[in-house]
XYZ file of C-alpha atoms in Angstrom:
710
model
C 22.705 13.533 -16.512
C 21.707 15.049 -13.164
C 18.000 14.703 -13.657
C 15.309 14.674 -11.018
C 16.349 12.357 -8.247
C 19.724 11.412 -9.698
C 21.955 13.795 -7.788
C 24.464 12.387 -5.321
C 22.228 10.988 -2.614
C 25.192 10.605 -0.314
C 26.868 13.916 -0.811
C 25.553 15.289 2.427
C 27.901 13.235 4.615
C 31.250 14.230 6.009
C 32.923 11.781 3.649
C 30.686 11.079 0.663
C 30.488 7.520 -0.574
C 32.551 7.272 -3.760
C 30.401 6.941 -6.840
C 31.239 4.351 -9.500
C 33.657 5.491 -12.161
C 30.915 5.246 -14.754
C 27.579 3.633 -15.417
C 27.688 -0.067 -16.212
C 27.633 -0.994 -19.861
C 24.136 -1.836 -21.054
C 24.910 -5.413 -22.241
C 26.669 -6.265 -18.952
C 23.582 -6.021 -16.788
C 23.782 -6.960 -13.103
C 22.456 -10.376 -12.105
C 18.708 -10.616 -12.067
C 17.108 -10.794 -8.626
C 14.385 -13.352 -7.958
C 11.085 -11.936 -9.125
C 7.586 -12.339 -7.864
C 4.634 -12.793 -10.244
C 3.595 -9.546 -11.881
C 7.129 -8.251 -12.491
C 8.551 -8.513 -15.997
C 11.301 -11.044 -16.785
C 14.316 -9.272 -18.231
C 15.870 -11.413 -20.975
C 12.686 -11.656 -23.028
C 11.748 -8.308 -24.499
C 8.266 -9.531 -25.388
C 7.626 -10.394 -21.734
C 8.610 -6.872 -20.679
C 6.377 -5.352 -23.341
C 3.475 -7.548 -22.245
C 3.963 -6.342 -18.673
C 4.234 -2.723 -19.785
C 1.108 -2.912 -21.947
C -0.997 -4.743 -19.380
C -4.252 -2.930 -18.520
C -4.224 -0.824 -15.373
C -7.694 0.705 -15.142
C -8.523 3.410 -12.648
C -9.778 1.881 -9.435
C -10.744 2.710 -5.874
C -7.974 3.433 -3.341
C -5.988 0.343 -2.439
C -6.995 -1.828 -5.402
C -4.117 -3.608 -7.150
C -4.532 -2.104 -10.611
C -2.265 -4.443 -12.601
C -4.662 -6.567 -14.666
C -7.611 -5.440 -12.531
C -11.149 -6.193 -13.709
C -13.551 -3.610 -12.270
C -16.652 -4.899 -10.539
C -19.987 -3.170 -9.942
C -20.230 -1.018 -6.850
C -23.273 -2.950 -5.626
C -23.627 -6.695 -5.492
C -26.151 -7.897 -8.084
C -28.987 -10.064 -6.883
C -27.755 -13.575 -7.464
C -29.919 -16.665 -7.697
C -28.837 -19.375 -5.246
C -26.708 -22.059 -6.858
C -29.110 -24.902 -6.097
C -32.072 -23.004 -7.498
C -30.151 -21.950 -10.599
C -28.886 -25.444 -11.437
C -32.224 -27.118 -10.758
C -34.025 -24.549 -12.910
C -31.554 -25.084 -15.751
C -32.020 -28.847 -15.540
C -35.817 -28.612 -15.415
C -35.833 -26.261 -18.420
C -33.697 -28.735 -20.351
C -36.012 -31.605 -19.475
C -39.093 -29.569 -20.440
C -37.529 -28.650 -23.763
C -36.591 -32.262 -24.385
C -40.144 -33.363 -23.532
C -41.690 -30.823 -25.915
C -39.375 -31.879 -28.726
C -40.116 -35.533 -28.078
C -43.867 -34.898 -28.135
C -43.556 -32.988 -31.402
C -41.435 -35.689 -32.989
C -43.883 -38.434 -32.059
C -46.946 -36.495 -33.184
C -48.622 -36.220 -29.801
C -49.065 -32.466 -30.282
C -50.350 -32.664 -33.855
C -48.770 -31.369 -37.041
C -49.461 -27.663 -36.595
C -45.755 -26.929 -36.231
C -45.267 -27.886 -39.901
C -47.563 -25.044 -41.075
C -44.689 -22.526 -41.489
C -42.800 -25.124 -43.527
C -45.766 -25.628 -45.850
C -46.184 -21.865 -46.291
C -42.549 -21.096 -47.018
C -41.086 -24.085 -48.838
C -42.085 -24.358 -52.566
C -44.081 -27.412 -53.629
C -41.327 -28.376 -56.069
C -38.953 -29.053 -53.139
C -41.249 -31.584 -51.498
C -41.471 -35.293 -52.218
C -38.852 -37.678 -53.444
C -39.348 -36.709 -57.118
C -38.665 -32.999 -56.526
C -36.055 -31.010 -58.347
C -33.731 -31.375 -55.332
C -33.788 -35.156 -55.335
C -34.162 -37.410 -52.329
C -31.010 -36.109 -50.646
C -32.006 -32.466 -51.092
C -35.522 -33.124 -49.843
C -34.094 -34.874 -46.797
C -31.831 -31.914 -46.070
C -34.743 -29.470 -46.371
C -36.928 -31.430 -43.945
C -34.090 -32.074 -41.496
C -33.036 -28.443 -41.661
C -36.511 -27.299 -40.701
C -36.619 -29.755 -37.805
C -33.227 -28.476 -36.688
C -34.516 -24.875 -36.707
C -37.489 -25.884 -34.579
C -35.204 -27.765 -32.188
C -32.933 -24.716 -31.931
C -35.948 -22.509 -31.212
C -37.040 -24.838 -28.412
C -33.456 -24.862 -27.054
C -33.255 -21.062 -27.096
C -36.528 -20.824 -25.235
C -35.410 -23.406 -22.686
C -32.069 -21.602 -22.296
C -33.779 -18.312 -21.536
C -36.197 -19.870 -19.102
C -33.450 -21.906 -17.419
C -30.879 -19.055 -17.371
C -28.229 -21.177 -19.112
C -26.201 -18.050 -19.841
C -25.794 -17.310 -16.154
C -24.849 -20.939 -15.501
C -22.132 -20.613 -18.150
C -20.791 -17.352 -16.710
C -20.734 -18.587 -13.130
C -19.455 -22.130 -13.501
C -17.764 -22.531 -16.880
C -16.077 -19.235 -17.787
C -14.017 -18.926 -14.544
C -12.344 -22.251 -15.285
C -10.866 -20.906 -18.501
C -9.991 -17.431 -17.209
C -6.357 -16.780 -16.403
C -5.906 -14.494 -13.393
C -4.424 -11.072 -14.076
C -4.258 -11.795 -17.793
C -6.148 -9.737 -20.322
C -5.641 -9.306 -24.020
C -3.572 -6.230 -24.476
C -4.222 -4.795 -27.838
C -2.516 -1.466 -28.339
C -2.187 0.891 -31.248
C 1.001 2.832 -32.000
C -0.728 5.968 -30.728
C -1.358 4.598 -27.216
C 1.511 2.088 -26.930
C 3.655 3.043 -23.894
C 6.634 1.253 -25.435
C 6.681 3.779 -28.301
C 7.410 6.776 -26.018
C 5.103 8.970 -28.058
C 5.424 11.897 -25.667
C 9.135 12.081 -26.421
C 8.433 11.932 -30.136
C 5.915 14.758 -29.891
C 8.483 16.893 -28.056
C 11.094 16.404 -30.783
C 13.142 13.627 -29.154
C 12.370 10.954 -31.745
C 15.932 9.573 -31.695
C 15.763 9.037 -27.931
C 12.362 7.401 -28.278
C 13.699 5.009 -30.930
C 16.634 4.044 -28.698
C 14.363 3.328 -25.742
C 11.914 1.371 -27.898
C 14.749 -0.753 -29.261
C 16.078 -1.485 -25.756
C 12.612 -2.504 -24.615
C 12.158 -4.889 -27.547
C 15.560 -6.518 -27.087
C 15.125 -7.104 -23.358
C 17.621 -4.485 -22.141
C 15.005 -2.486 -20.236
C 13.399 -3.363 -16.929
C 10.659 -1.827 -14.841
C 13.035 0.327 -12.784
C 14.618 1.710 -15.958
C 11.222 2.620 -17.355
C 10.198 4.405 -14.138
C 13.554 6.181 -13.811
C 13.522 7.541 -17.357
C 9.937 8.715 -16.957
C 11.023 10.568 -13.818
C 13.877 12.209 -15.714
C 11.476 13.190 -18.486
C 9.275 14.898 -15.897
C 12.283 17.051 -15.032
C 12.500 18.093 -18.675
C 8.785 18.937 -18.793
C 9.024 21.091 -15.663
C 12.039 22.960 -17.031
C 14.468 21.599 -14.451
C 16.631 20.084 -17.189
C 17.089 20.695 -20.875
C 15.803 18.457 -23.631
C 19.253 18.285 -25.200
C 20.826 16.953 -22.002
C 18.132 14.305 -21.626
C 18.356 13.237 -25.261
C 22.135 12.996 -25.091
C 22.032 10.793 -22.009
C 19.480 8.445 -23.562
C 21.312 8.151 -26.868
C 24.528 7.392 -25.005
C 23.298 4.883 -22.425
C 19.848 3.793 -23.593
C 17.873 2.060 -20.841
C 20.772 2.669 -18.420
C 20.509 6.462 -18.734
C 20.013 8.767 -15.750
C 21.237 6.161 -13.256
C 20.824 6.410 -9.523
C 24.074 7.636 -7.873
C 24.719 4.108 -6.628
C 24.872 2.852 -10.206
C 22.292 0.173 -9.398
C 19.304 -0.621 -11.589
C 17.505 -3.042 -9.292
C 17.476 -4.539 -5.812
C 19.458 -7.680 -4.939
C 16.170 -9.553 -4.383
C 12.436 -8.969 -4.394
C 9.983 -10.712 -2.101
C 6.823 -8.722 -2.833
C 4.920 -8.010 -6.039
C 5.570 -4.549 -7.444
C 4.174 -2.478 -10.283
C 6.268 0.614 -10.877
C 3.912 1.936 -13.537
C 1.287 2.595 -10.861
C 3.820 2.754 -8.010
C 2.029 0.030 -6.049
C 3.199 -2.906 -3.969
C 0.770 -5.740 -3.325
C 0.232 -6.635 0.335
C -2.532 -9.225 0.018
C -6.032 -9.977 -1.227
C -9.299 -8.465 -0.057
C -11.401 -11.308 1.303
C -14.629 -12.245 -0.453
C -16.624 -11.463 2.673
C -20.014 -9.828 3.129
C -18.429 -7.199 5.394
C -16.288 -5.918 2.508
C -17.779 -3.688 -0.205
C -18.658 -5.740 -3.272
C -16.284 -3.773 -5.540
C -13.310 -4.790 -3.356
C -14.092 -8.474 -2.837
C -11.455 -10.755 -4.298
C -9.259 -7.893 -5.556
C -5.600 -7.389 -4.744
C -4.797 -4.920 -1.949
C -1.885 -2.596 -2.724
C -0.300 0.555 -1.333
C 1.687 3.295 -3.009
C 2.951 6.822 -2.326
C -0.545 8.199 -2.940
C -1.732 6.340 0.173
C 1.451 6.419 2.235
C 1.390 10.192 1.842
C -1.374 10.220 4.472
C 0.735 7.988 6.802
C -0.039 4.520 8.121
C -0.289 3.060 11.615
C -0.409 -0.729 12.001
C -1.270 -2.329 15.338
C -0.914 -6.010 16.137
C 0.763 -8.289 18.688
C 4.148 -9.903 18.162
C 3.986 -12.513 15.429
C 0.982 -10.990 13.670
C 3.069 -10.060 10.610
C 3.759 -6.344 11.015
C 7.376 -6.567 9.902
C 7.226 -9.378 7.355
C 3.933 -8.554 5.612
C 3.775 -4.766 5.998
C 7.091 -3.027 6.702
C 9.359 -5.229 4.571
C 7.246 -5.007 1.361
C 6.823 -1.250 1.805
C 10.558 -0.779 2.388
C 11.297 -2.824 -0.717
C 8.851 -0.795 -2.788
C 10.208 2.547 -1.634
C 13.777 1.415 -2.328
C 12.698 0.659 -5.917
C 11.118 4.111 -6.107
C 14.395 5.593 -4.862
C 16.341 3.800 -7.611
C 13.851 5.337 -10.043
C 14.511 8.794 -8.591
C 10.997 9.117 -7.181
C 11.428 8.715 -3.423
C 13.695 8.899 -0.401
C 13.209 6.278 2.298
C 14.454 5.835 5.865
C 13.791 2.480 7.537
C 14.287 2.237 11.313
C 14.144 -0.998 13.292
C 15.981 -3.324 15.593
C 19.150 -4.968 14.349
C 18.282 -8.249 12.653
C 14.592 -7.392 12.289
C 14.531 -8.519 8.656
C 14.136 -5.150 6.963
C 16.060 -6.144 3.859
C 19.690 -6.849 2.997
C 22.311 -4.167 3.439
C 22.961 -4.207 -0.322
C 19.452 -2.850 -0.870
C 20.376 0.434 0.864
C 22.781 3.254 0.173
C 23.411 3.975 3.844
C 23.218 1.520 6.735
C 23.702 3.035 10.200
C 24.302 0.359 12.851
C 24.153 2.263 16.102
C 26.170 0.495 18.780
C 28.059 -1.619 16.246
C 31.662 -0.454 16.058
C 31.939 -1.854 12.528
C 29.268 0.517 11.256
C 30.479 2.576 8.324
C 28.134 5.450 9.122
C 27.260 7.500 12.157
C 24.059 9.354 13.026
C 24.108 13.124 13.336
C 22.633 13.910 16.742
C 21.662 17.411 15.613
C 20.177 16.525 12.223
C 22.691 18.516 10.210
C 21.366 21.807 11.562
C 23.572 24.835 12.211
C 20.882 26.776 14.087
C 21.151 26.205 17.879
C 17.446 26.829 18.427
C 16.409 24.360 15.724
C 18.856 21.737 16.957
C 17.680 22.250 20.541
C 14.022 21.766 19.606
C 14.697 18.478 17.802
C 17.018 17.182 20.514
C 14.584 18.103 23.292
C 11.842 16.128 21.552
C 14.136 13.100 21.380
C 15.332 13.317 24.981
C 12.192 14.151 26.948
C 9.344 14.253 24.426
C 7.756 11.232 26.101
C 7.792 13.031 29.464
C 5.804 16.005 28.212
C 2.151 16.332 29.081
C 0.485 13.846 26.714
C -2.323 16.296 25.979
C -2.076 17.240 22.275
C -1.770 20.928 23.094
C 1.285 20.567 25.293
C 4.892 21.270 24.329
C 8.457 20.943 25.616
C 9.550 24.553 25.417
C 11.381 24.514 28.741
C 13.620 21.652 27.629
C 14.254 23.398 24.322
C 15.236 26.597 26.139
C 17.677 24.770 28.424
C 19.407 23.063 25.488
C 19.515 26.264 23.440
C 21.221 28.064 26.364
C 24.090 25.562 26.058
C 24.244 24.756 22.352
C 24.450 28.385 21.228
C 27.459 29.376 23.402
C 29.256 26.100 22.711
C 28.934 26.484 18.941
C 30.059 30.116 19.097
C 33.269 29.062 20.864
C 34.090 25.736 19.153
C 32.384 26.103 15.787
C 30.434 22.878 16.320
C 27.863 21.400 18.648
C 28.990 19.427 21.726
C 29.529 15.698 21.651
C 27.524 13.466 23.970
C 30.074 13.530 26.845
C 30.500 17.299 26.514
C 26.743 17.892 26.511
C 26.322 15.681 29.561
C 28.932 17.643 31.476
C 27.272 20.937 30.604
C 23.831 19.681 31.677
C 25.273 18.334 34.923
C 26.844 21.745 35.587
C 30.471 20.585 35.732
C 32.539 23.670 36.773
C 35.486 23.041 34.407
C 33.534 23.003 31.118
C 31.433 25.976 32.215
C 34.502 28.025 33.096
C 36.194 27.194 29.780
C 33.033 28.078 27.860
C 32.724 31.375 29.728
C 36.337 32.242 29.006
C 35.878 31.535 25.309
C 32.796 33.760 25.121
C 34.685 36.597 26.863
C 37.495 36.363 24.360
C 35.058 36.315 21.440
C 33.065 39.253 22.799
C 29.795 37.299 22.741
C 27.955 39.261 25.447
C 24.478 38.042 24.486
C 25.574 34.415 24.693
C 27.217 35.124 28.055
C 23.821 36.177 29.349
C 22.385 32.883 28.076
C 25.071 30.987 29.987
C 24.473 33.056 33.135
C 20.766 32.308 32.953
C 21.523 28.568 32.705
C 23.760 28.740 35.806
C 21.082 30.546 37.805
C 18.460 27.926 36.905
C 20.610 24.973 37.953
C 19.356 23.366 41.104
C 16.198 25.429 41.166
C 12.846 23.654 41.629
C 11.364 22.692 38.297
C 14.671 22.830 36.420
C 14.685 20.170 33.682
C 18.439 20.215 33.219
C 18.884 17.233 35.515
C 16.310 15.198 33.586
C 17.985 16.086 30.309
C 21.356 15.084 31.755
C 19.978 11.716 32.838
C 18.600 11.077 29.353
C 21.882 12.103 27.659
C 23.656 9.692 30.007
C 21.836 6.840 28.249
C 23.873 7.690 25.147
C 27.109 8.250 27.074
C 27.825 4.527 27.286
C 30.827 2.492 26.094
C 28.679 0.846 23.419
C 28.102 4.266 21.816
C 31.603 5.621 22.323
C 32.321 5.951 18.626
C 28.940 7.396 17.702
C 27.341 10.853 17.554
C 30.755 12.404 16.953
C 30.757 16.111 16.106
C 34.478 16.604 15.526
C 34.403 15.481 11.895
C 36.222 12.184 12.515
C 33.239 9.994 11.563
C 30.803 9.828 8.650
C 27.547 11.099 10.118
C 24.329 10.665 8.186
C 21.877 13.526 8.347
C 18.236 13.553 7.324
C 18.941 16.712 5.359
C 19.794 14.190 2.615
C 16.081 13.636 1.970
C 16.366 16.119 -0.894
C 17.893 13.195 -2.815
C 16.630 9.671 -3.624
C 18.563 8.061 -0.786
C 17.878 4.626 0.739
C 18.704 4.483 4.438
C 18.417 1.776 7.075
C 19.050 2.579 10.731
C 19.545 -0.363 13.088
C 18.740 0.415 16.716
C 20.439 -1.397 19.611
C 17.668 -3.235 21.455
C 19.466 -5.598 23.806
C 20.402 -3.787 26.989
C 19.636 -0.372 25.497
C 15.849 -0.342 25.125
C 15.466 3.178 26.552
C 18.254 4.512 24.327
C 16.600 2.877 21.301
C 13.280 4.570 22.023
C 15.068 7.882 22.415
C 16.931 7.445 19.123
C 13.697 6.493 17.351
C 12.122 9.732 18.615
C 15.203 11.578 17.403
C 14.895 10.167 13.872
C 11.164 10.916 13.730
C 11.702 14.485 14.967
C 14.513 15.076 12.471
C 12.412 13.586 9.676
C 9.387 15.802 10.288
C 11.641 18.851 10.609
C 13.651 18.076 7.457
C 10.792 17.344 5.051
C 9.137 20.622 5.978
C 12.045 22.640 4.540
C 12.875 20.560 1.463
C 13.404 22.439 -1.769
C 12.250 19.645 -4.091
C 8.945 18.332 -2.781
C 8.260 16.322 -5.921
C 10.396 13.613 -4.318
C 8.267 11.513 -1.970
C 9.881 11.005 1.438
C 8.833 8.242 3.800
C 9.963 7.041 7.221
C 9.225 3.426 8.170
C 9.493 2.928 11.919
C 9.217 -0.708 12.948
C 8.003 -0.724 16.572
C 7.079 2.828 17.519
C 6.770 2.045 21.241
C 7.519 5.211 23.223
C 7.834 7.301 20.057
C 4.379 8.885 19.817
C 4.452 12.241 21.597
C 2.318 15.375 21.298
C 4.929 16.981 19.048
C 5.213 13.813 16.959
C 1.453 13.832 16.328
C 1.605 17.450 15.229
C 4.525 16.653 12.940
C 2.674 13.744 11.325
C -0.284 16.013 10.615
C 1.982 18.322 8.588
C 3.612 15.641 6.447
C 0.910 15.353 3.795
C 1.460 18.898 2.563
C 5.191 18.176 2.203
C 4.694 15.038 0.040
C 5.893 12.805 2.845
C 4.527 10.180 5.180
C 5.416 7.807 7.998
C 4.626 4.159 8.695
C 4.401 3.268 12.384
C 3.878 -0.193 13.855
C 2.766 -0.871 17.417
C 2.189 -4.048 19.399
C -0.703 -2.390 21.166
C -2.212 1.068 21.490
C -1.385 0.855 25.189
C 2.150 1.831 24.101
C 0.662 5.262 23.345
C -0.588 7.586 26.078
C -4.389 7.472 26.316
C -4.906 11.168 25.368
C -2.797 10.655 22.219
C -4.475 7.535 20.820
C -7.383 9.352 19.222
C -5.197 12.135 17.757
C -2.745 9.551 16.395
C -5.468 7.573 14.626
C -6.955 10.835 13.397
C -3.626 12.132 12.062
C -2.983 9.005 9.968
C -5.081 8.369 6.890
C -4.380 4.610 6.747
C -5.109 2.462 9.789
C -4.470 -1.271 10.086
C -5.625 -3.647 12.822
C -3.945 -7.046 12.558
C -5.195 -10.332 13.969
C -4.811 -10.887 17.695
C -5.825 -7.369 18.686
C -7.101 -6.865 22.225
C -10.725 -5.742 22.743
C -9.469 -2.475 24.237
C -7.441 -1.700 21.097
C -10.389 -2.835 19.005
C -12.590 -0.286 20.754
C -10.300 2.553 19.667
C -10.381 1.388 16.056
C -14.153 0.879 16.180
C -14.603 4.461 17.367
C -12.407 6.002 14.680
C -14.063 3.929 11.917
C -17.505 4.969 13.076
C -20.873 3.543 12.060
C -22.807 2.986 8.857
C -26.400 2.435 7.827
C -27.185 -1.168 7.037
C -30.228 -3.262 6.261
C -31.453 -5.515 9.078
C -33.827 -8.400 8.376
C -35.951 -9.791 11.196
C -37.502 -13.197 10.461
C -40.429 -14.441 12.541
C -41.973 -17.921 12.293
C -45.637 -18.057 13.343
C -47.468 -21.341 13.814
C -50.506 -21.791 11.559
C -53.722 -22.839 13.303
C -56.091 -24.928 11.166
C -59.841 -24.174 11.533
C -61.406 -26.955 9.461
C -61.149 -30.726 9.875
C -59.481 -31.025 6.448
C -56.904 -28.407 7.369
C -56.174 -30.140 10.643
C -55.684 -33.411 8.788
C -53.268 -31.769 6.357
C -51.323 -30.158 9.228
C -51.129 -33.496 11.027
C -49.798 -35.142 7.876
C -47.135 -32.409 7.458
C -46.114 -32.812 11.088
C -45.713 -36.562 10.638
C -43.597 -36.084 7.492
C -41.419 -33.133 8.578
C -41.483 -33.510 12.346
C -42.365 -29.824 12.696
C -45.559 -27.894 13.068
C -46.677 -25.870 10.005
C -45.475 -22.262 10.277
C -45.723 -19.036 8.309
C -42.595 -16.899 7.969
C -42.746 -13.090 8.271
C -39.760 -10.959 7.217
C -39.309 -7.364 8.451
C -36.653 -5.192 6.754
C -35.425 -1.982 8.395
C -32.469 0.402 8.241
C -30.250 0.498 11.349
C -26.944 2.187 12.197
C -24.217 -0.196 13.293
C -20.462 -0.112 13.794
C -18.475 -0.971 10.694
C -16.312 -3.273 12.809
C -17.045 -3.795 16.482
C -14.355 -4.226 19.125
C -15.380 -7.857 19.583
C -15.136 -8.594 15.840
C -11.696 -7.007 15.640
C -10.501 -8.979 18.652
C -12.017 -12.345 17.800
C -13.240 -12.269 14.196
C -10.020 -11.535 12.284
C -8.316 -14.806 11.248
C -4.577 -15.340 11.619
C -2.617 -13.745 8.791
C -5.411 -11.236 8.139
C -5.922 -7.582 8.961
C -8.624 -4.934 8.786
C -7.371 -1.886 6.900
C -8.919 1.484 6.090
C -7.322 3.781 3.519
C -7.263 7.466 2.577
C -5.231 8.885 -0.282
C -3.695 12.332 -0.593
C -6.662 13.535 -2.670
C -9.099 12.719 0.115
C -10.679 9.605 -1.413
C -11.067 6.844 1.112
C -11.879 3.153 1.413
C -13.874 1.749 4.333
C -12.342 -0.881 6.617
C -11.464 -3.946 4.527
C -10.748 -7.478 5.696
C -7.514 -8.426 3.917
C -5.637 -11.702 3.666
C -1.994 -10.648 3.978
C -0.826 -14.017 2.672
C -2.641 -13.788 -0.675
């Protein structure tokens, strides 16, 4: 069934990757990858059902919802531990003393008055109708009631209930485990929505597969995605039902035929779409509702884009990019997302088997190539994207600037060349045209004459007149293209149809792509290619037909990538159900006029440990200030006026070694920075980060101190 997100994700290449002959048989499931806690084991159907039925209450942005226990928004006033325990002990001793005094008659016999009024006379004495044993039970029972009354009073005075909740209950509480009682009406394993729509047979098949352990979390998410296509009218109910009855949990497979990743390192919950990155620290600087909760991200937050800043070794790749890439690849297998991961070769962005397409630029063994023109057939569109990649970093860094002159120069060459050859020029051909080589220009002119393309001839004439003139950017463009015209890239960026170029036009499908950039010896070319991918991504997602598919670009090390046009493109991604994740070693890698706009264009901002004070200042400014309560404590020495008072003060000084003082506390409201530059630079422990979040609905979370190792 070609349901939402199950079309051929690789059919946009020159030579599509062959699809498997058929979906794998349900009993012959692929080997299970290692699983982190929170993901359901496959062989045991009960374990999968327990995972599926686990509570996932609504929570604030960024809270790991799997098994979450909501907390109050404000921290309740808590009695100090020492005071609480001492009060409980004193209350117990007082209760024991009262009971002992009553038992020994030191307080009289008044407490027996209720017994005398209630108990019949026939029940008293050894010769009563109850006998000696019954009389003993009556008297002992009354004493027990009195003792219980004293204990209840002592418990209330000593706050024994709070002692139990704070020190005893947590020892018996299992983390992320709650009793999951469900009724058939609200049981997600029953697929009641399918039953209500008339697909009871399909619902029974899916329920049976879940109970027997044939279903996994990716299957559940993928079938839900296909069902959404039925609800929106994209596919028919009969087609969906037929696919489910035929293949069960393996229905509506991803074009790769895979139902899971080779391995998982992070904790995922595909019901909520979240991946857990760490734990919010139980710190006074964090809101009380977030303290001690899991910190997780999903498409609802990545849709506003994320920028993470931290020095080398702070964990940007291992604790941020890798888990997010893994999560989005799972979403792609479920037909929910398309992901492009860009980084240096060997950066640890996941195994090649976890991706549908792996482009190794500069590696002659790479199976795929990168389309330099983004799959476009419009010379003006291709020129705009290519100009951004070549000289976008040389444009005026002011947000209002553009690179129209470079776009015009490229369009003057790409249009005539495509009209003559039916394709865009390769890298060597484009370099020759930008350098003004007479042979290629003459051949291009001759071809335009023969084709009768008079308007394009005027474009070519205009390009020839501008060559060598002051302010002409053709020479700069030629120098930048020369960075790609190297022996290491000889087999890449081919436009003759001899290679298998990948184009970001494929983001209409749930494709998983990894692009490895050549860092050693080609740092400038890598930055240029990263700008090219970002420009093609922002241009492609804006014209997608199916925007229900979330598209995300993960760019590990965005040094030299942030340009005025890139910032404008990032601002437009949210409306197209897309987002980017950028990592930087320092904000100094971004031009000063663009730092504020970049932090303003991204809804999620992360400052990792080891940040410089200058970077911390930029984050402190964008996070702003908040009203907080300041307490000023003043100790004032007490002056005794009488001889007795002076004697008492002298005695206190001898015992304590300090003069008697009176403490005055002043409470006032002040406005302070949420996180200061100094705190960000020196107060974030290793392996931690400060992260603020905004989701696509506009809800936001203030800066949170997060332990990325938890």
